[in-house]
Amino acid sequence: MKAKPKPSGQYADFMTRAYTMEIEAIDRYAQFAEQLETHNNREVAQLFRKLADIEKLHAKRILDEMKWPSMPALPPAYAWESDEGPETAPFDRLHYLMQPWHALEIALRCERDAQQYYENVAASRAPQKVRDAAREMATEEAEHVRLIQEWMKRVPRPGAGWDEDPDPPSTSG
């Protein structure tokens, strides 16, 4: 089996983190889609699949830019400041009765968190090449924020009681 390429240098480490952020976002959106499919919430499941596909395009762009054939090995010091990457949607936001607006709200938060992450790197003392790449990625994430906000205007915002189930599952036997 061929060993995965190991990134070298701060720029390659940064791009590895950026790629990993995209992969984590893809995985989480796919998990959300599966969960909602299980609960017959096909409309929102489809929306999460579309969000995963968009993230796949970002991941592919990073691989292409770095000329990596696949995910590089992560550097030993690799870690996020929290349990998951900035663009990973939290599980506790998922609800089986959620509507498209909710899915977009989750995506909006993730894109804003990613934008903030990249802005922080751009403002850091990292090498100029890393800061330039982070600035470019922050600009892309800001565009994603704008697009999601526009998308949210086209779907109805759920009213009070959206999460009330008129036929909840019965646990008594």
PDB file of C-alpha atoms in Angstrom:
ATOM      1  CA  MET A   1       0.000   0.000   0.000  1.00  0.00           C
ATOM      2  CA  LYS A   2       1.323   3.394  -0.980  1.00  0.00           C
ATOM      3  CA  ALA A   3       1.902   5.817   1.916  1.00  0.00           C
ATOM      4  CA  LYS A   4      -0.112   9.011   1.906  1.00  0.00           C
ATOM      5  CA  PRO A   5       1.817  12.188   1.179  1.00  0.00           C
ATOM      6  CA  LYS A   6       2.924  14.015   4.282  1.00  0.00           C
ATOM      7  CA  PRO A   7       2.580  17.775   4.089  1.00  0.00           C
ATOM      8  CA  SER A   8       5.639  19.760   4.957  1.00  0.00           C
ATOM      9  CA  GLY A   9       5.793  23.319   6.111  1.00  0.00           C
ATOM     10  CA  GLN A  10       3.251  25.654   7.630  1.00  0.00           C
ATOM     11  CA  TYR A  11       1.454  26.293   4.335  1.00  0.00           C
ATOM     12  CA  ALA A  12       0.919  22.581   3.695  1.00  0.00           C
ATOM     13  CA  ASP A  13      -0.182  22.117   7.318  1.00  0.00           C
ATOM     14  CA  PHE A  14      -2.675  24.964   6.918  1.00  0.00           C
ATOM     15  CA  MET A  15      -4.037  23.527   3.669  1.00  0.00           C
ATOM     16  CA  THR A  16      -4.340  20.121   5.349  1.00  0.00           C
ATOM     17  CA  ARG A  17      -6.448  21.721   8.072  1.00  0.00           C
ATOM     18  CA  ALA A  18      -8.562  23.510   5.474  1.00  0.00           C
ATOM     19  CA  TYR A  19      -9.099  20.245   3.623  1.00  0.00           C
ATOM     20  CA  THR A  20      -9.966  18.465   6.862  1.00  0.00           C
ATOM     21  CA  MET A  21     -12.536  21.162   7.697  1.00  0.00           C
ATOM     22  CA  GLU A  22     -14.252  20.455   4.393  1.00  0.00           C
ATOM     23  CA  ILE A  23     -14.178  16.676   4.907  1.00  0.00           C
ATOM     24  CA  GLU A  24     -15.648  17.011   8.395  1.00  0.00           C
ATOM     25  CA  ALA A  25     -18.421  19.248   7.016  1.00  0.00           C
ATOM     26  CA  ILE A  26     -19.143  16.753   4.233  1.00  0.00           C
ATOM     27  CA  ASP A  27     -19.333  13.871   6.708  1.00  0.00           C
ATOM     28  CA  ARG A  28     -21.623  15.707   9.119  1.00  0.00           C
ATOM     29  CA  TYR A  29     -24.012  16.907   6.422  1.00  0.00           C
ATOM     30  CA  ALA A  30     -24.152  13.343   5.074  1.00  0.00           C
ATOM     31  CA  GLN A  31     -24.904  12.030   8.572  1.00  0.00           C
ATOM     32  CA  PHE A  32     -27.670  14.622   8.948  1.00  0.00           C
ATOM     33  CA  ALA A  33     -29.122  13.620   5.579  1.00  0.00           C
ATOM     34  CA  GLU A  34     -29.193   9.962   6.607  1.00  0.00           C
ATOM     35  CA  GLN A  35     -30.853  10.762   9.932  1.00  0.00           C
ATOM     36  CA  LEU A  36     -33.540  12.876   8.312  1.00  0.00           C
ATOM     37  CA  GLU A  37     -34.109  10.278   5.606  1.00  0.00           C
ATOM     38  CA  THR A  38     -34.718   7.754   8.397  1.00  0.00           C
ATOM     39  CA  HIS A  39     -37.369  10.087   9.814  1.00  0.00           C
ATOM     40  CA  ASN A  40     -38.980  10.570   6.366  1.00  0.00           C
ATOM     41  CA  ASN A  41     -37.944  14.212   6.233  1.00  0.00           C
ATOM     42  CA  ARG A  42     -36.787  13.879   2.635  1.00  0.00           C
ATOM     43  CA  GLU A  43     -36.880  17.572   1.744  1.00  0.00           C
ATOM     44  CA  VAL A  44     -34.362  18.536   4.431  1.00  0.00           C
ATOM     45  CA  ALA A  45     -32.320  15.366   3.841  1.00  0.00           C
ATOM     46  CA  GLN A  46     -31.963  16.424   0.207  1.00  0.00           C
ATOM     47  CA  LEU A  47     -30.876  19.908   1.288  1.00  0.00           C
ATOM     48  CA  PHE A  48     -28.176  18.448   3.539  1.00  0.00           C
ATOM     49  CA  ARG A  49     -26.976  16.280   0.628  1.00  0.00           C
ATOM     50  CA  LYS A  50     -26.719  19.391  -1.524  1.00  0.00           C
ATOM     51  CA  LEU A  51     -24.704  21.152   1.203  1.00  0.00           C
ATOM     52  CA  ALA A  52     -22.391  18.105   1.376  1.00  0.00           C
ATOM     53  CA  ASP A  53     -21.924  18.261  -2.407  1.00  0.00           C
ATOM     54  CA  ILE A  54     -20.962  21.943  -2.196  1.00  0.00           C
ATOM     55  CA  GLU A  55     -18.376  21.127   0.473  1.00  0.00           C
ATOM     56  CA  LYS A  56     -17.026  18.311  -1.747  1.00  0.00           C
ATOM     57  CA  LEU A  57     -16.284  20.908  -4.425  1.00  0.00           C
ATOM     58  CA  HIS A  58     -14.283  22.944  -1.905  1.00  0.00           C
ATOM     59  CA  ALA A  59     -12.337  19.868  -0.790  1.00  0.00           C
ATOM     60  CA  LYS A  60     -11.560  18.919  -4.392  1.00  0.00           C
ATOM     61  CA  ARG A  61     -10.332  22.443  -5.114  1.00  0.00           C
ATOM     62  CA  ILE A  62      -7.861  22.187  -2.223  1.00  0.00           C
ATOM     63  CA  LEU A  63      -6.583  18.791  -3.416  1.00  0.00           C
ATOM     64  CA  ASP A  64      -6.201  20.155  -6.935  1.00  0.00           C
ATOM     65  CA  GLU A  65      -4.451  23.320  -5.780  1.00  0.00           C
ATOM     66  CA  MET A  66      -2.007  21.369  -3.648  1.00  0.00           C
ATOM     67  CA  LYS A  67      -1.621  18.654  -6.310  1.00  0.00           C
ATOM     68  CA  TRP A  68      -2.419  16.018  -3.687  1.00  0.00           C
ATOM     69  CA  PRO A  69      -3.847  12.768  -5.073  1.00  0.00           C
ATOM     70  CA  SER A  70      -5.685  12.166  -1.769  1.00  0.00           C
ATOM     71  CA  MET A  71      -5.908  13.348   1.813  1.00  0.00           C
ATOM     72  CA  PRO A  72      -2.412  13.908   3.188  1.00  0.00           C
ATOM     73  CA  ALA A  73      -1.326  12.511   6.532  1.00  0.00           C
ATOM     74  CA  LEU A  74      -2.131  14.926   9.320  1.00  0.00           C
ATOM     75  CA  PRO A  75       0.779  16.461  11.217  1.00  0.00           C
ATOM     76  CA  PRO A  76       1.223  15.049  14.746  1.00  0.00           C
ATOM     77  CA  ALA A  77       0.310  18.360  16.387  1.00  0.00           C
ATOM     78  CA  TYR A  78      -2.951  18.536  14.465  1.00  0.00           C
ATOM     79  CA  ALA A  79      -5.946  19.499  16.593  1.00  0.00           C
ATOM     80  CA  TRP A  80      -8.793  21.942  16.659  1.00  0.00           C
ATOM     81  CA  GLU A  81      -9.297  24.298  19.550  1.00  0.00           C
ATOM     82  CA  SER A  82     -12.532  22.407  20.249  1.00  0.00           C
ATOM     83  CA  ASP A  83     -13.650  18.813  19.677  1.00  0.00           C
ATOM     84  CA  GLU A  84     -14.522  19.460  16.026  1.00  0.00           C
ATOM     85  CA  GLY A  85     -13.516  21.755  13.230  1.00  0.00           C
ATOM     86  CA  PRO A  86     -15.027  25.219  12.811  1.00  0.00           C
ATOM     87  CA  GLU A  87     -17.189  24.202   9.850  1.00  0.00           C
ATOM     88  CA  THR A  88     -18.625  21.036  11.413  1.00  0.00           C
ATOM     89  CA  ALA A  89     -22.325  21.255  12.241  1.00  0.00           C
ATOM     90  CA  PRO A  90     -23.126  20.258  15.837  1.00  0.00           C
ATOM     91  CA  PHE A  91     -25.265  17.149  16.320  1.00  0.00           C
ATOM     92  CA  ASP A  92     -27.441  18.847  18.921  1.00  0.00           C
ATOM     93  CA  ARG A  93     -28.920  21.121  16.237  1.00  0.00           C
ATOM     94  CA  LEU A  94     -30.560  18.222  14.383  1.00  0.00           C
ATOM     95  CA  HIS A  95     -34.294  17.663  14.881  1.00  0.00           C
ATOM     96  CA  TYR A  96     -36.325  15.111  12.973  1.00  0.00           C
ATOM     97  CA  LEU A  97     -39.065  17.665  12.206  1.00  0.00           C
ATOM     98  CA  MET A  98     -36.700  20.433  11.130  1.00  0.00           C
ATOM     99  CA  GLN A  99     -37.493  22.350   7.974  1.00  0.00           C
ATOM    100  CA  PRO A 100     -35.260  23.641   5.159  1.00  0.00           C
ATOM    101  CA  TRP A 101     -34.866  26.994   6.925  1.00  0.00           C
ATOM    102  CA  HIS A 102     -33.351  25.189   9.935  1.00  0.00           C
ATOM    103  CA  ALA A 103     -30.857  23.321   7.754  1.00  0.00           C
ATOM    104  CA  LEU A 104     -29.793  26.603   6.174  1.00  0.00           C
ATOM    105  CA  GLU A 105     -29.525  28.200   9.610  1.00  0.00           C
ATOM    106  CA  ILE A 106     -27.105  25.422  10.623  1.00  0.00           C
ATOM    107  CA  ALA A 107     -25.116  25.870   7.417  1.00  0.00           C
ATOM    108  CA  LEU A 108     -25.012  29.643   7.963  1.00  0.00           C
ATOM    109  CA  ARG A 109     -23.501  29.181  11.416  1.00  0.00           C
ATOM    110  CA  CYS A 110     -20.921  26.750  10.051  1.00  0.00           C
ATOM    111  CA  GLU A 111     -19.903  29.095   7.238  1.00  0.00           C
ATOM    112  CA  ARG A 112     -19.621  32.022   9.664  1.00  0.00           C
ATOM    113  CA  ASP A 113     -17.473  29.922  12.009  1.00  0.00           C
ATOM    114  CA  ALA A 114     -15.230  28.909   9.104  1.00  0.00           C
ATOM    115  CA  GLN A 115     -14.972  32.541   7.980  1.00  0.00           C
ATOM    116  CA  GLN A 116     -13.966  33.584  11.513  1.00  0.00           C
ATOM    117  CA  TYR A 117     -11.390  30.792  11.694  1.00  0.00           C
ATOM    118  CA  TYR A 118      -9.768  31.919   8.450  1.00  0.00           C
ATOM    119  CA  GLU A 119      -9.904  35.591   9.455  1.00  0.00           C
ATOM    120  CA  ASN A 120      -8.094  34.706  12.686  1.00  0.00           C
ATOM    121  CA  VAL A 121      -5.384  32.851  10.757  1.00  0.00           C
ATOM    122  CA  ALA A 122      -5.092  35.778   8.325  1.00  0.00           C
ATOM    123  CA  ALA A 123      -4.584  38.136  11.266  1.00  0.00           C
ATOM    124  CA  SER A 124      -2.032  35.864  12.975  1.00  0.00           C
ATOM    125  CA  ARG A 125       1.748  35.825  12.793  1.00  0.00           C
ATOM    126  CA  ALA A 126       1.693  32.881  10.379  1.00  0.00           C
ATOM    127  CA  PRO A 127       3.916  33.064   7.297  1.00  0.00           C
ATOM    128  CA  GLN A 128       2.637  35.439   4.605  1.00  0.00           C
ATOM    129  CA  LYS A 129       1.693  32.601   2.234  1.00  0.00           C
ATOM    130  CA  VAL A 130      -0.528  31.070   4.938  1.00  0.00           C
ATOM    131  CA  ARG A 131      -2.110  34.437   5.777  1.00  0.00           C
ATOM    132  CA  ASP A 132      -2.766  35.125   2.081  1.00  0.00           C
ATOM    133  CA  ALA A 133      -4.434  31.714   1.649  1.00  0.00           C
ATOM    134  CA  ALA A 134      -6.462  32.244   4.837  1.00  0.00           C
ATOM    135  CA  ARG A 135      -7.576  35.677   3.623  1.00  0.00           C
ATOM    136  CA  GLU A 136      -8.713  34.156   0.327  1.00  0.00           C
ATOM    137  CA  MET A 137     -10.589  31.380   2.124  1.00  0.00           C
ATOM    138  CA  ALA A 138     -12.218  33.892   4.510  1.00  0.00           C
ATOM    139  CA  THR A 139     -13.450  35.818   1.466  1.00  0.00           C
ATOM    140  CA  GLU A 140     -14.874  32.588  -0.012  1.00  0.00           C
ATOM    141  CA  GLU A 141     -16.608  31.755   3.267  1.00  0.00           C
ATOM    142  CA  ALA A 142     -18.060  35.294   3.395  1.00  0.00           C
ATOM    143  CA  GLU A 143     -19.497  34.660  -0.065  1.00  0.00           C
ATOM    144  CA  HIS A 144     -20.972  31.368   1.174  1.00  0.00           C
ATOM    145  CA  VAL A 145     -22.545  33.265   4.092  1.00  0.00           C
ATOM    146  CA  ARG A 146     -24.094  35.719   1.647  1.00  0.00           C
ATOM    147  CA  LEU A 147     -25.398  32.934  -0.609  1.00  0.00           C
ATOM    148  CA  ILE A 148     -26.958  31.039   2.291  1.00  0.00           C
ATOM    149  CA  GLN A 149     -28.587  34.236   3.571  1.00  0.00           C
ATOM    150  CA  GLU A 150     -30.101  34.741   0.109  1.00  0.00           C
ATOM    151  CA  TRP A 151     -31.218  31.106   0.020  1.00  0.00           C
ATOM    152  CA  MET A 152     -32.872  31.535   3.433  1.00  0.00           C
ATOM    153  CA  LYS A 153     -34.990  34.378   2.040  1.00  0.00           C
ATOM    154  CA  ARG A 154     -36.528  31.923  -0.448  1.00  0.00           C
ATOM    155  CA  VAL A 155     -37.689  29.331   2.087  1.00  0.00           C
ATOM    156  CA  PRO A 156     -40.392  29.885   4.694  1.00  0.00           C
ATOM    157  CA  ARG A 157     -39.241  30.599   8.222  1.00  0.00           C
ATOM    158  CA  PRO A 158     -40.962  28.088  10.518  1.00  0.00           C
ATOM    159  CA  GLY A 159     -43.434  29.441  13.002  1.00  0.00           C
ATOM    160  CA  ALA A 160     -43.869  28.562  16.644  1.00  0.00           C
ATOM    161  CA  GLY A 161     -44.689  24.930  17.255  1.00  0.00           C
ATOM    162  CA  TRP A 162     -42.800  23.600  14.229  1.00  0.00           C
ATOM    163  CA  ASP A 163     -41.296  20.884  16.446  1.00  0.00           C
ATOM    164  CA  GLU A 164     -44.572  19.640  17.888  1.00  0.00           C
ATOM    165  CA  ASP A 165     -45.354  16.101  16.744  1.00  0.00           C
ATOM    166  CA  PRO A 166     -49.104  15.452  16.498  1.00  0.00           C
ATOM    167  CA  ASP A 167     -48.417  11.721  16.505  1.00  0.00           C
ATOM    168  CA  PRO A 168     -45.384  11.164  18.768  1.00  0.00           C
ATOM    169  CA  PRO A 169     -43.916   7.687  19.057  1.00  0.00           C
ATOM    170  CA  SER A 170     -45.434   5.588  21.806  1.00  0.00           C
ATOM    171  CA  THR A 171     -43.115   3.989  24.313  1.00  0.00           C
ATOM    172  CA  SER A 172     -45.733   2.285  26.451  1.00  0.00           C
ATOM    173  CA  GLY A 173     -46.547  -1.298  25.762  1.00  0.00           C
TER     174      GLY A 173
END
